[in-house]
Short mmCIF file of C-alpha atoms (C1' of nucleotides) in Angstrom, two decimals:
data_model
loop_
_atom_site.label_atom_id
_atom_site.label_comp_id
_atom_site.label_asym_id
_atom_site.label_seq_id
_atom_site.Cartn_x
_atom_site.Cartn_y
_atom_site.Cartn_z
CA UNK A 22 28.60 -13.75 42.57
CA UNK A 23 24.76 -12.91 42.04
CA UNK A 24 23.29 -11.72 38.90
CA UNK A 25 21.89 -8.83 40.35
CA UNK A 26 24.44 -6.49 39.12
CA UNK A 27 24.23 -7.71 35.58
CA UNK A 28 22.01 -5.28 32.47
CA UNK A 29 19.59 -8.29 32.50
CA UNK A 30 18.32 -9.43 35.95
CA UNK A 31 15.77 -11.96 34.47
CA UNK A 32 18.46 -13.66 32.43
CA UNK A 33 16.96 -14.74 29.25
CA UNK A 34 19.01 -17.15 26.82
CA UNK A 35 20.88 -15.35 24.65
CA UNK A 36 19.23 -15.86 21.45
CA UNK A 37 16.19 -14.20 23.08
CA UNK A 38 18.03 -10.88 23.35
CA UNK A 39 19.34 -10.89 20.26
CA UNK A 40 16.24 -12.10 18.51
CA UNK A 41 14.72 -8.77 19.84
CA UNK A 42 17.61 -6.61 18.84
CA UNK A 43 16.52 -7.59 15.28
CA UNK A 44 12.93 -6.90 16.13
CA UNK A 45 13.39 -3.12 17.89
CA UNK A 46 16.17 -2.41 14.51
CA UNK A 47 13.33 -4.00 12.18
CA UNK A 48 10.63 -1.17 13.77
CA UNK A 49 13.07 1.23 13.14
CA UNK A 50 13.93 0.38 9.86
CA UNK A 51 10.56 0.19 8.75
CA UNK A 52 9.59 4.14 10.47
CA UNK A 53 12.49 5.18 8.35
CA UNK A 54 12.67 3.63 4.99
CA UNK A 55 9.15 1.33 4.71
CA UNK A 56 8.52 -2.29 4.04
CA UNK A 57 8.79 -2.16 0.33
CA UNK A 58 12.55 -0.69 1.02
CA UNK A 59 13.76 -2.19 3.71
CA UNK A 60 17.10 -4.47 3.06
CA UNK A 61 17.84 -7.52 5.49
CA UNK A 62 21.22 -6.00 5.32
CA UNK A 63 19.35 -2.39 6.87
CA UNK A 64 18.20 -4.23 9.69
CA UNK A 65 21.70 -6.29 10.64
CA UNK A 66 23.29 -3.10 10.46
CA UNK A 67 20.88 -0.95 12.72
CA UNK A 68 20.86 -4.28 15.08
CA UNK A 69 24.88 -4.09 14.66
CA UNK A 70 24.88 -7.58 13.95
CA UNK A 71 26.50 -9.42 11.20
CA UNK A 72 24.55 -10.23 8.15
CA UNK A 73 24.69 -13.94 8.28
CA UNK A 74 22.63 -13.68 11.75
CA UNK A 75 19.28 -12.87 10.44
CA UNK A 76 18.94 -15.78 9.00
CA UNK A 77 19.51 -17.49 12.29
CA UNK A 78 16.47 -16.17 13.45
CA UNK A 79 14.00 -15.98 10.96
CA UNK A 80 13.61 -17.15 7.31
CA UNK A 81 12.80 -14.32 5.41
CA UNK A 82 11.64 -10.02 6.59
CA UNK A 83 8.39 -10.65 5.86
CA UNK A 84 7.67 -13.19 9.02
CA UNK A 85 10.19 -11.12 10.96
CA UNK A 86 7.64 -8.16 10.44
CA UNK A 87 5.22 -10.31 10.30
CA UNK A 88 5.65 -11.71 13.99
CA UNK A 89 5.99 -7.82 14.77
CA UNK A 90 3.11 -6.70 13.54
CA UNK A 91 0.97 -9.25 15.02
CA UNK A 92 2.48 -7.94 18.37
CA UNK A 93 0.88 -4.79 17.60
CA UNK A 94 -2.14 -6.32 16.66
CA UNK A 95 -2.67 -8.09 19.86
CA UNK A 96 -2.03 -4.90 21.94
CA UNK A 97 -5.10 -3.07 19.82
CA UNK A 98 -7.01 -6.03 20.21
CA UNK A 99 -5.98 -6.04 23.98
CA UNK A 100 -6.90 -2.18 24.41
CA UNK A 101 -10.62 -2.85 23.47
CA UNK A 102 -11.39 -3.14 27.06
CA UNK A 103 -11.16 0.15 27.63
CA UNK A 104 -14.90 -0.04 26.21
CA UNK A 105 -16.49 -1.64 29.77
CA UNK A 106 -15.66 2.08 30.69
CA UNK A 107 -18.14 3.56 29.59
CA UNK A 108 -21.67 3.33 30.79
CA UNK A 109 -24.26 1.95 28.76
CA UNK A 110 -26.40 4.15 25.91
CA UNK A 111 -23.53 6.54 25.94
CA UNK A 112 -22.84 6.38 22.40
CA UNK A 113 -20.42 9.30 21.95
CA UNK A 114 -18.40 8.35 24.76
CA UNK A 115 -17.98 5.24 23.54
CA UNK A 116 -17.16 6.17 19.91
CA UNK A 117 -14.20 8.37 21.88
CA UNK A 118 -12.60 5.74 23.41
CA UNK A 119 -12.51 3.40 19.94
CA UNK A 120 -10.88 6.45 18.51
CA UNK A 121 -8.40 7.12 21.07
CA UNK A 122 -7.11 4.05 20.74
CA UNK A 123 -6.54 4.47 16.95
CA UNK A 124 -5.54 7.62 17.85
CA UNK A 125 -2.48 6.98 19.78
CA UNK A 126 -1.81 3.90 17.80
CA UNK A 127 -1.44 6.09 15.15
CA UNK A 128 0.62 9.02 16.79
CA UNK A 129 2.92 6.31 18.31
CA UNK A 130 4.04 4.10 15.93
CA UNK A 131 3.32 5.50 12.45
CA UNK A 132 5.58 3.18 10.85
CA UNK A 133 4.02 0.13 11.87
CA UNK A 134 0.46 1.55 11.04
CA UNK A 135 2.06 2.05 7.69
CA UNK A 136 2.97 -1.14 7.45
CA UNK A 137 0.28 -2.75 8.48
CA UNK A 138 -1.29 -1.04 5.40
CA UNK A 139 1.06 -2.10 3.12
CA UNK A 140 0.41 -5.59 4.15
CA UNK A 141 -2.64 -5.47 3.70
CA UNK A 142 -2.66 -4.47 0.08
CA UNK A 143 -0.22 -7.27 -0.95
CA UNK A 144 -0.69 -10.11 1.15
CA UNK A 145 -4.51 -11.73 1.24
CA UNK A 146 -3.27 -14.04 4.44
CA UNK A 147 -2.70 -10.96 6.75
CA UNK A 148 -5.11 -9.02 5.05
CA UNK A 149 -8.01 -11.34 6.34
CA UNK A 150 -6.07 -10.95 10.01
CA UNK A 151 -6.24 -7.62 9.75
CA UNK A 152 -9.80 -7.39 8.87
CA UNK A 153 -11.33 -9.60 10.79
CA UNK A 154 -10.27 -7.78 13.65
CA UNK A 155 -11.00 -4.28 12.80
CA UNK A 156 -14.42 -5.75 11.55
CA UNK A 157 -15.01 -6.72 15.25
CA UNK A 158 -14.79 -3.38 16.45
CA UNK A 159 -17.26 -2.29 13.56
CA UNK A 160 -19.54 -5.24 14.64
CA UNK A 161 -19.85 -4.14 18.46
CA UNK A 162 -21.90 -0.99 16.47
CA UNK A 163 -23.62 -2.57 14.09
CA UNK A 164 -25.13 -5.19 16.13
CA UNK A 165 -27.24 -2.60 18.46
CA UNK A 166 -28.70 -0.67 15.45
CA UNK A 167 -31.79 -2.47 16.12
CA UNK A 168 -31.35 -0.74 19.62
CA UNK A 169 -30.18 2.36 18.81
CA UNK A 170 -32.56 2.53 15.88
CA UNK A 171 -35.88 0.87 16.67
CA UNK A 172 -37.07 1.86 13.17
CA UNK A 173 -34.67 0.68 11.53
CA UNK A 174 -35.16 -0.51 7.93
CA UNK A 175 -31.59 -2.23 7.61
CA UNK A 176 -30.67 -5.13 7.15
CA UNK A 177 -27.14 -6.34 9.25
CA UNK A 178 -25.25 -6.02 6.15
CA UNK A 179 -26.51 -3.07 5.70
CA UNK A 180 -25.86 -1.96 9.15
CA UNK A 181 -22.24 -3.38 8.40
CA UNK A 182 -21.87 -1.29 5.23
CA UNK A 183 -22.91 2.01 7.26
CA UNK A 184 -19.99 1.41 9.86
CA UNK A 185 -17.68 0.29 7.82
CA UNK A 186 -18.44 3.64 6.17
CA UNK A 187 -18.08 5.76 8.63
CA UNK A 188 -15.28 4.11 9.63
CA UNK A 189 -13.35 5.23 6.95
CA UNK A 190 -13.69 8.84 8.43
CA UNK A 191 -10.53 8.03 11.17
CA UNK A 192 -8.85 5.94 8.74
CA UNK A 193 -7.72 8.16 5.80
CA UNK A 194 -7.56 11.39 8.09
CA UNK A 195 -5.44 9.47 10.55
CA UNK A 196 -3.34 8.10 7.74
CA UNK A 197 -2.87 11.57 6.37
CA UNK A 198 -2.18 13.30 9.38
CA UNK A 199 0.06 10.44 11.47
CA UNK A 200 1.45 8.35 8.48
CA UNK A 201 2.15 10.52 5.81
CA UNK A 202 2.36 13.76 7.31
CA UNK A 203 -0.02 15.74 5.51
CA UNK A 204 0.92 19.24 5.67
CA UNK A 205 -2.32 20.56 5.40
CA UNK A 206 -3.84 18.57 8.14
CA UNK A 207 -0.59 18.59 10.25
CA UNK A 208 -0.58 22.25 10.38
CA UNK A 209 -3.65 22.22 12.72
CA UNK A 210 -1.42 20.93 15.66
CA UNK A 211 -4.13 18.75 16.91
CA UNK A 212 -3.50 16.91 20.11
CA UNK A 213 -4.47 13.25 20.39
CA UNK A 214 -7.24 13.66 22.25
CA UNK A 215 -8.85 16.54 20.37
CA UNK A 216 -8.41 14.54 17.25
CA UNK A 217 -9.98 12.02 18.85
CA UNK A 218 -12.51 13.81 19.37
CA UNK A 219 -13.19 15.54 16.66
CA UNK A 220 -13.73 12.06 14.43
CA UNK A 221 -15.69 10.70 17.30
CA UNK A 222 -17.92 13.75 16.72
CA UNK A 223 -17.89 13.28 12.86
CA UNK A 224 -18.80 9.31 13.37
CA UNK A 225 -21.73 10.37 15.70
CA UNK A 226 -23.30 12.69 12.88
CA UNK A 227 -22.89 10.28 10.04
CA UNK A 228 -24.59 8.00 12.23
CA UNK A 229 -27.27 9.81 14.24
CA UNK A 230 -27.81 12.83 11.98
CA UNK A 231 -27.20 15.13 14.62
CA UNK A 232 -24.65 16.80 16.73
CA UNK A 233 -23.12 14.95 19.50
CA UNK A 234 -24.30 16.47 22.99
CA UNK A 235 -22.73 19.67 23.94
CA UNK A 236 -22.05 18.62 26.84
CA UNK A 237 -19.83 16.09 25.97
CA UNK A 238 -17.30 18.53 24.19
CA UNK A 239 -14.00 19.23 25.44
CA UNK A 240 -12.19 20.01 22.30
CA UNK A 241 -14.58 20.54 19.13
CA UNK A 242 -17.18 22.49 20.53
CA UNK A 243 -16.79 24.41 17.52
CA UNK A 244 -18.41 21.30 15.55
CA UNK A 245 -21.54 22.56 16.80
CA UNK A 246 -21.74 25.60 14.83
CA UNK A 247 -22.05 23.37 11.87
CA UNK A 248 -25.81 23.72 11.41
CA UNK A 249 -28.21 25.09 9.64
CA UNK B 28 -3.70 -0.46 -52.97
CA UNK B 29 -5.19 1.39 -50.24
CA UNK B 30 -4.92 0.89 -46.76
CA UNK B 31 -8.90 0.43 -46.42
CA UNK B 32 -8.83 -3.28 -45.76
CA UNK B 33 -6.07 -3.27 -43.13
CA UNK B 34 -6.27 -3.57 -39.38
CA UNK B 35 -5.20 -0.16 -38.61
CA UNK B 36 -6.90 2.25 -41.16
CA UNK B 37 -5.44 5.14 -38.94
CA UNK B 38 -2.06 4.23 -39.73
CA UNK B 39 0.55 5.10 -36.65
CA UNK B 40 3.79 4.42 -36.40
CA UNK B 41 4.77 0.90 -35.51
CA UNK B 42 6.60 1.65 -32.49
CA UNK B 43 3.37 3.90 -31.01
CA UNK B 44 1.17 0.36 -31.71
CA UNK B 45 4.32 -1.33 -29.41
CA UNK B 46 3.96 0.59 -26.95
CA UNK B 47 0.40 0.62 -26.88
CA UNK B 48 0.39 -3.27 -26.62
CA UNK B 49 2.95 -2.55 -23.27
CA UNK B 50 1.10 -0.68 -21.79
CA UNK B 51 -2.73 -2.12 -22.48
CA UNK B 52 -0.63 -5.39 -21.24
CA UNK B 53 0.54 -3.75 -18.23
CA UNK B 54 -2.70 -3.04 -17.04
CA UNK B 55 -3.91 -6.28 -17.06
CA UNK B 56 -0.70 -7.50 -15.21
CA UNK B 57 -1.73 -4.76 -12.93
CA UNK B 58 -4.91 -6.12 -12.11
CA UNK B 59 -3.91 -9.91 -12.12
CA UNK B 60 -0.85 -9.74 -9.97
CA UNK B 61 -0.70 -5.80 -8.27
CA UNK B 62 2.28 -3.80 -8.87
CA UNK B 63 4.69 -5.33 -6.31
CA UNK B 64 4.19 -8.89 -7.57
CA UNK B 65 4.56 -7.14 -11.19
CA UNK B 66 8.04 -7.89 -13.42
CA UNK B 67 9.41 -6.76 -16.74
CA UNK B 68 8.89 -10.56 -17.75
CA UNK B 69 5.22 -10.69 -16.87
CA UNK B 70 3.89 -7.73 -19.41
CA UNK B 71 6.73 -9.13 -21.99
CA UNK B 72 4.40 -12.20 -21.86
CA UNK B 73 1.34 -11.08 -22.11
CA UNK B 74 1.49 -8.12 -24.64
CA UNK B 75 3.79 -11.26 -26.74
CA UNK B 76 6.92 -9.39 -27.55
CA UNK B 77 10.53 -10.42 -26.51
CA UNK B 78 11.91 -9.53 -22.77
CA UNK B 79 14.21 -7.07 -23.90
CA UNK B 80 12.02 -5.20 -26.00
CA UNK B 81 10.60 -3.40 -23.01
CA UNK B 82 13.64 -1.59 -22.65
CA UNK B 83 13.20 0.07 -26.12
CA UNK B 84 10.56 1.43 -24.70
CA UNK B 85 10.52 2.19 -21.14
CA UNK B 86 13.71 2.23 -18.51
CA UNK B 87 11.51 0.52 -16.31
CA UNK B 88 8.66 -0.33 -14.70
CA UNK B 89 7.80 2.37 -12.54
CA UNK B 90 8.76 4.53 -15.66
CA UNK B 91 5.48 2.56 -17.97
CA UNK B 92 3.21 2.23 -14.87
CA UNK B 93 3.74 6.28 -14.08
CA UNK B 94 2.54 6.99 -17.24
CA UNK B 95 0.08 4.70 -17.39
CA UNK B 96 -1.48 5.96 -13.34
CA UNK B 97 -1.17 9.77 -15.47
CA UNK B 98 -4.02 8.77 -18.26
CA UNK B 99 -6.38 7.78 -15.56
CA UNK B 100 -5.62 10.68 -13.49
CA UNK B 101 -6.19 13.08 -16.02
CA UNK B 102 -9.64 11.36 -16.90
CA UNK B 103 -10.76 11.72 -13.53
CA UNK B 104 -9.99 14.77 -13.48
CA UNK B 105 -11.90 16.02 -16.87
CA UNK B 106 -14.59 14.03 -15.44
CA UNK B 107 -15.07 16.70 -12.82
CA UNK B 108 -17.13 18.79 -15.07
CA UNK B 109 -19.67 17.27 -14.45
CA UNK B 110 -20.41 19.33 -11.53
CA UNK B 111 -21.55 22.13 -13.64
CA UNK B 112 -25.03 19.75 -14.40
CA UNK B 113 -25.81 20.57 -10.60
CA UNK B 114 -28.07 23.30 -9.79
CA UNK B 115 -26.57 25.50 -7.12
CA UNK B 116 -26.93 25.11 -3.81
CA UNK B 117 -28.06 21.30 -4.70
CA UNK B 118 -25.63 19.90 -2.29
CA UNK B 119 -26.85 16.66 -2.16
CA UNK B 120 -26.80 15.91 -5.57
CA UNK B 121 -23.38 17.55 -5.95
CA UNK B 122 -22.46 15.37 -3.52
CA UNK B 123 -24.02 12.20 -5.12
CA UNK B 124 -22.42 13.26 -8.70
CA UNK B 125 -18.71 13.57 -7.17
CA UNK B 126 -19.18 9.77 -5.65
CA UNK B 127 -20.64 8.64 -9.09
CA UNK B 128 -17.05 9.36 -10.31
CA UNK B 129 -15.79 8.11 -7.79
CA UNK B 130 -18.09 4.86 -7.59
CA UNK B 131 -17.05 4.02 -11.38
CA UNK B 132 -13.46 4.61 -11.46
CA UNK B 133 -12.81 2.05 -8.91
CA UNK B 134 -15.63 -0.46 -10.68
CA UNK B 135 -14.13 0.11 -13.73
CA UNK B 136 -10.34 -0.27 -12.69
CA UNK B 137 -9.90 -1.80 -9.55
CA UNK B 138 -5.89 -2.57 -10.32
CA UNK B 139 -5.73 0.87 -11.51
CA UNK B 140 -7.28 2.48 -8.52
CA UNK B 141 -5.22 0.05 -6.07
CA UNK B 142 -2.30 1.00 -8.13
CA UNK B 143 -2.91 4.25 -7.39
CA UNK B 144 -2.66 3.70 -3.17
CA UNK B 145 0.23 1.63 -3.79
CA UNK B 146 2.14 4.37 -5.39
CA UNK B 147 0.85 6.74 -3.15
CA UNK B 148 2.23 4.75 0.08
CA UNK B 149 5.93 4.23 -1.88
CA UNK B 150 6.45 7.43 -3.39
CA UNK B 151 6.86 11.10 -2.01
CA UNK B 152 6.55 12.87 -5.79
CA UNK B 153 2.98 10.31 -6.91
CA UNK B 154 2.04 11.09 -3.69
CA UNK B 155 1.67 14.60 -4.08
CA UNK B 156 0.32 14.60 -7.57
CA UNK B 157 -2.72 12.69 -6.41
CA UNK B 158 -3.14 14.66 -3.41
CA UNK B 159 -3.20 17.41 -5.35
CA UNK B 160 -5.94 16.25 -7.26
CA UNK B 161 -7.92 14.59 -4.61
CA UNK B 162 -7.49 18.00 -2.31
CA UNK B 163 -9.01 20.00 -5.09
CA UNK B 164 -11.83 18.66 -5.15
CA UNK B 165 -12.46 18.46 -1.29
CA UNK B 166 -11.43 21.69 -1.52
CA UNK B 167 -14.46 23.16 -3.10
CA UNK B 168 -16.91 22.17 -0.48
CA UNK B 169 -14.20 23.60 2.31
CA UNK B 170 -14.59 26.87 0.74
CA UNK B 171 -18.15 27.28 0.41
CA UNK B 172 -17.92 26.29 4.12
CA UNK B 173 -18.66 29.54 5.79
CA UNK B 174 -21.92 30.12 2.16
CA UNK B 175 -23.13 26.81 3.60
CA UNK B 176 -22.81 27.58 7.22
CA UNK B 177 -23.51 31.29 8.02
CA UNK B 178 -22.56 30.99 11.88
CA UNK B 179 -19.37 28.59 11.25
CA UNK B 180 -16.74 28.61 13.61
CA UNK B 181 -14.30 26.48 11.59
CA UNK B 182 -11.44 28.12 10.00
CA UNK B 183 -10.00 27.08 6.49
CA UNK B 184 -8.07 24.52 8.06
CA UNK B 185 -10.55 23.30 10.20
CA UNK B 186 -13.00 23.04 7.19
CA UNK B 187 -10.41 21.39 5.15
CA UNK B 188 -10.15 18.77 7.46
CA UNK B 189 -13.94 18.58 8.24
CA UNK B 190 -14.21 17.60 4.53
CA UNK B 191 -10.93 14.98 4.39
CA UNK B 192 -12.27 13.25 7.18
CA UNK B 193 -16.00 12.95 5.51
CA UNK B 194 -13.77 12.10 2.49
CA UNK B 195 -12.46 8.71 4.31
CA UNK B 196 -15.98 7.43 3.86
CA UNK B 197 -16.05 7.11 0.41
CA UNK B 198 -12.23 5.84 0.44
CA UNK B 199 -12.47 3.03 2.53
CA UNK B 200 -15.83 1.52 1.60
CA UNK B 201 -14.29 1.51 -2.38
CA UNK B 202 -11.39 0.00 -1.42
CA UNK B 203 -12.95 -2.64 0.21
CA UNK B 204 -15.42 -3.29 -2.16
CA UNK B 205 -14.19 -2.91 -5.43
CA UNK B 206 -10.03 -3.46 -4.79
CA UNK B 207 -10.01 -5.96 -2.05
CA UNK B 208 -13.68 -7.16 -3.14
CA UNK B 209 -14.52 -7.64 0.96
CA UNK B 210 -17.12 -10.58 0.67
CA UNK B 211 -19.18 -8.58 3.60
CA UNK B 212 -20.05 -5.75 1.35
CA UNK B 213 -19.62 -7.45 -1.73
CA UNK B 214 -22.53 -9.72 -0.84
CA UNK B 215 -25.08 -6.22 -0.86
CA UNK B 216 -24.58 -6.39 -4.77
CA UNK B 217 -24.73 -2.81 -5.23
CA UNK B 218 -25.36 -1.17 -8.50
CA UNK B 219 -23.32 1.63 -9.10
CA UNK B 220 -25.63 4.49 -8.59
CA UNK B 221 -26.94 2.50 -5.22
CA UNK B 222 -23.53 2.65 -3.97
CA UNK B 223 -22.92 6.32 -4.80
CA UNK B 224 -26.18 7.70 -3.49
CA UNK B 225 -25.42 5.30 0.08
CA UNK B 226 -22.03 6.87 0.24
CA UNK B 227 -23.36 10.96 -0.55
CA UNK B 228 -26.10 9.80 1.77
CA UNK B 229 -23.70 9.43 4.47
CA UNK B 230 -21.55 12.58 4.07
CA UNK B 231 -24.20 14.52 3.89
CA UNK B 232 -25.31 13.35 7.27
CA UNK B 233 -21.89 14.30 8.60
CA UNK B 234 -21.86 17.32 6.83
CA UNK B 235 -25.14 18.65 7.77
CA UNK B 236 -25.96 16.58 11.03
CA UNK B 237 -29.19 15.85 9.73
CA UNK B 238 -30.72 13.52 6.69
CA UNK B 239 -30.74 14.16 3.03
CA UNK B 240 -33.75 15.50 1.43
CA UNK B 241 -36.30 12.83 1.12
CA UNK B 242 -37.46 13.63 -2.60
CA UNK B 243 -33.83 13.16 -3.93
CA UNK B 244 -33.22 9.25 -2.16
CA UNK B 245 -33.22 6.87 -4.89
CA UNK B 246 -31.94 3.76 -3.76
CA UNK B 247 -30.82 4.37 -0.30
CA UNK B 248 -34.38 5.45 1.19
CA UNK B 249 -33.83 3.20 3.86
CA UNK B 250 -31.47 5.80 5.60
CA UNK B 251 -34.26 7.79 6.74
CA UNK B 252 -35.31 5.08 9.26
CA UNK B 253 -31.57 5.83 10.96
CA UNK B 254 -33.03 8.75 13.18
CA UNK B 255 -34.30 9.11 16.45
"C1'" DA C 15 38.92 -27.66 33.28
"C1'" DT C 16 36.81 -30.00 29.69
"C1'" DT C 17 33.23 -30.68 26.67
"C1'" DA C 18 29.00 -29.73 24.23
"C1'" DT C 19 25.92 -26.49 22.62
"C1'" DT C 20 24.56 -22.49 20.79
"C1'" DA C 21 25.61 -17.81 18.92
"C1'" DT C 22 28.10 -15.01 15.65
"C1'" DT C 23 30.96 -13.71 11.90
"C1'" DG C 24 31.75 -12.47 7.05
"C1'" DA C 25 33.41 -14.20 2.79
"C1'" DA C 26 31.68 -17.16 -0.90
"C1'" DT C 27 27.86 -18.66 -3.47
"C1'" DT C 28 23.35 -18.59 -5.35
"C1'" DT C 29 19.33 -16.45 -7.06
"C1'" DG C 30 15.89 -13.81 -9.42
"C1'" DG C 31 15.45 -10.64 -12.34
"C1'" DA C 32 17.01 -6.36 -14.86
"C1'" DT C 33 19.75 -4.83 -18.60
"C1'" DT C 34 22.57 -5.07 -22.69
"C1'" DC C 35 23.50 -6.05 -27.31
"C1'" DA C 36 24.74 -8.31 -31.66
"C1'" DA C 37 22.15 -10.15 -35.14
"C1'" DG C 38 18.10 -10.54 -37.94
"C1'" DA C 39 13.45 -8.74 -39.52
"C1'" DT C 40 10.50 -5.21 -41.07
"C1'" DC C 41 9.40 -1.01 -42.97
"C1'" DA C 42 9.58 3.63 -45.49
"C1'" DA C 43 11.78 6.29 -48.72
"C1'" DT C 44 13.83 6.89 -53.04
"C1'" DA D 29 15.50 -3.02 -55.91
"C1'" DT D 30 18.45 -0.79 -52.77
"C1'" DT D 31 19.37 1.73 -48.78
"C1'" DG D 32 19.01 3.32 -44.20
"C1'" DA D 33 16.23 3.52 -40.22
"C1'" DT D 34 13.66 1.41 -36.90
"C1'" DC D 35 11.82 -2.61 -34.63
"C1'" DT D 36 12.36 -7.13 -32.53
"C1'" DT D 37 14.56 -11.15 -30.74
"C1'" DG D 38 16.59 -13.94 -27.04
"C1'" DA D 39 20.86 -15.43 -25.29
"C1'" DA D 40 24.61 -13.38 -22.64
"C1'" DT D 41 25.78 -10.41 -19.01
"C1'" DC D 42 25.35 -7.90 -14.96
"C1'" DC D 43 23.78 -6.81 -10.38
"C1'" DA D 44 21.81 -6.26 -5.95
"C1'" DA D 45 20.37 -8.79 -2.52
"C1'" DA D 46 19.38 -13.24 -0.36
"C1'" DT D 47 21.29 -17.30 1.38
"C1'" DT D 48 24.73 -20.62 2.83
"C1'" DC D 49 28.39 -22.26 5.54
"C1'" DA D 50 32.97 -23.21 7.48
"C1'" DA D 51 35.37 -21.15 11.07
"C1'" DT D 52 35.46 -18.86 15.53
"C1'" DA D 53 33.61 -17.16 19.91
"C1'" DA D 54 30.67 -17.33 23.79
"C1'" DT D 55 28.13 -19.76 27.00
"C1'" DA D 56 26.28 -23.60 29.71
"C1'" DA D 57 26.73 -28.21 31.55
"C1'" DT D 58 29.40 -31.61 33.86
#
DNA sequence: ATTATTATTGAATTTGGATTCAAGATCAAT
DNA sequence: ATTGATCTTGAATCCAAATTCAATAATAAT
């Protein structure tokens, strides 16, 4: 008798699947009730396993959403290719992409976004994860300023201080409007990629002090009438 | 014999001097260990009473920390008259005066001001009393919106989240520096009115698309060279 | 088919910390 | 000085949740 009729045709060992099964209960624990909340006991029950299993597979919740979240991590990190895309010097373009990705990262799994958050504010280990790698994204900008800029009077860490600035733009708005819900911002039933756009077109004034091209406008066209 | 030679001349109750010494204690467990790390136990110690006096006090921790997240609230708030020294239609140095709040809250409190996200992440009812108060404020730029912009195509909502987003720069760049102390930006050594005028310096780009007025830089003169 | 290994259960135990409380200390009022 | 009220102590208790573990079931190896 083959295997081909079985639920899993690549047959993985047993403790594999079941490993996961706490994993996919763990991300849905922590969309509903948050890390800070979150019971070992919540996640054997949504996994419909028996209490005494968890600790089977991992010591403690923090490395079991620990070891999810740096799945996450890897598939941001993993997305930055999307970058060779676009062609060279065009800045808003480029800026899009970045926040598409955070975008959708956002929209799709809100929970672990949260969490990643959380982490961040109580644990210095994954904090310093964390950062480095959303300070390489930051860094791709900063380091052409001298090319974008050719007058430039700033320093790199000054350069760094401006992205990480600007920066900030996606990250409370997409907290707000992704994470917590924020009825206020909610209520404008923006679409990923018009979102997207919109903070790319924010990022582009901070950092050019002027409008991104017209031309390049599929969503917030109406950014343009900002002026004066 | 009069009560001129004692510590107190102001003479309170005892109890209001007990829980004074709870709470000034609490902050300082605040900013040593964060609020998750934080137990009964820990501002016992260090205000120097017995464990179980706490409970003569408060029910519990989130009870004493509430209360003491209110005080600062409501002097950031007060603060906010300071507006009033700007001369209309001065947006720049509206702008800068909001951030010099901002700038010295979080230098003067970090714990308090991390404090602050923490609750806001963990619970619904903080959440919305600091929202509250950080939405009034961006709300009086939104609504000068279309006095600002004649030809504005934004409506309220759109406006409202113009400003949020342009918000996030201040946010993120105080967290890091001041809460999380991020070496990169720590190692600019920023004054206090530096920082504020670099972070007004950048909204204002976003806000107007173009540079602030070269008479009112200070500090952050530099910025100018960002153009092209 | 038998054996060895690994997975799973859930009741029992342990743990860290909150909470209670009886007893003693301090204070204000008379 | 005495009384009653309030403050303070710290050991005893309680509790929710983590953790262990002996027993059983499932699976793989021979």
């Amino acid at each position: 008798m083959s295997a081909a009729n079985t639920k899993a045709p690549a047959r993985r060992p047993k403790g594999e699947i079941a490993r996961e099964r706490l994993k996919t209960a763990a991300i849905a624990v922590l969309d509903r009730v948050g890390y800070h909340q979150m019971r070992i006991k919540d996640v054997t029950s949504e996994a419909g396993v028996a209490a005494g299993l968890f600790h089977h597979y991992y010591s403690d919740l923090k490395t079991l959403v620990e070891e999810i979240l740096e799945e996450y991590i890897a598939v941001f990190e993993a997305t930055e290719t999307i970058e060779r895309d676009v062609s060279k010097g065009d800045w808003f373009n480029r800026l899009r992409s970045h926040y598409e990705i955070s975008v959708h990262s956002h929209a799709e799994h809100p929970g672990i976004m949260r969490c990643i958050n959380q982490f961040c504010a109580d644990d210095a280990g994954f904090r310093s994860r964390w950062q480095e790698s959303y300070n390489q994204r930051l860094q791709l900008l900063a380091d052409v300023f001298p090319f974008i800029f050719p007058d430039s009077a700033l320093n790199a860490s000054e350069a760094r201080m401006m992205v990480r600035a600007l920066g900030g733009i996606g990250q409370d708005v997409l907290r707000e409007y992704y994470i917590e819900g924020n009825p206020r911002l909610v209520g404008l039933q923006l679409a990923e990629p018009e979102l997207a756009e919109w903070l790319a077109a924010l990022f582009y004034r901070g950092l050019f002090a002027r409008n991104p091209p017209r031309s390049q406008l599929r969503h917030a066209g109406k950014i343009l009438s900002l002026q004066r």
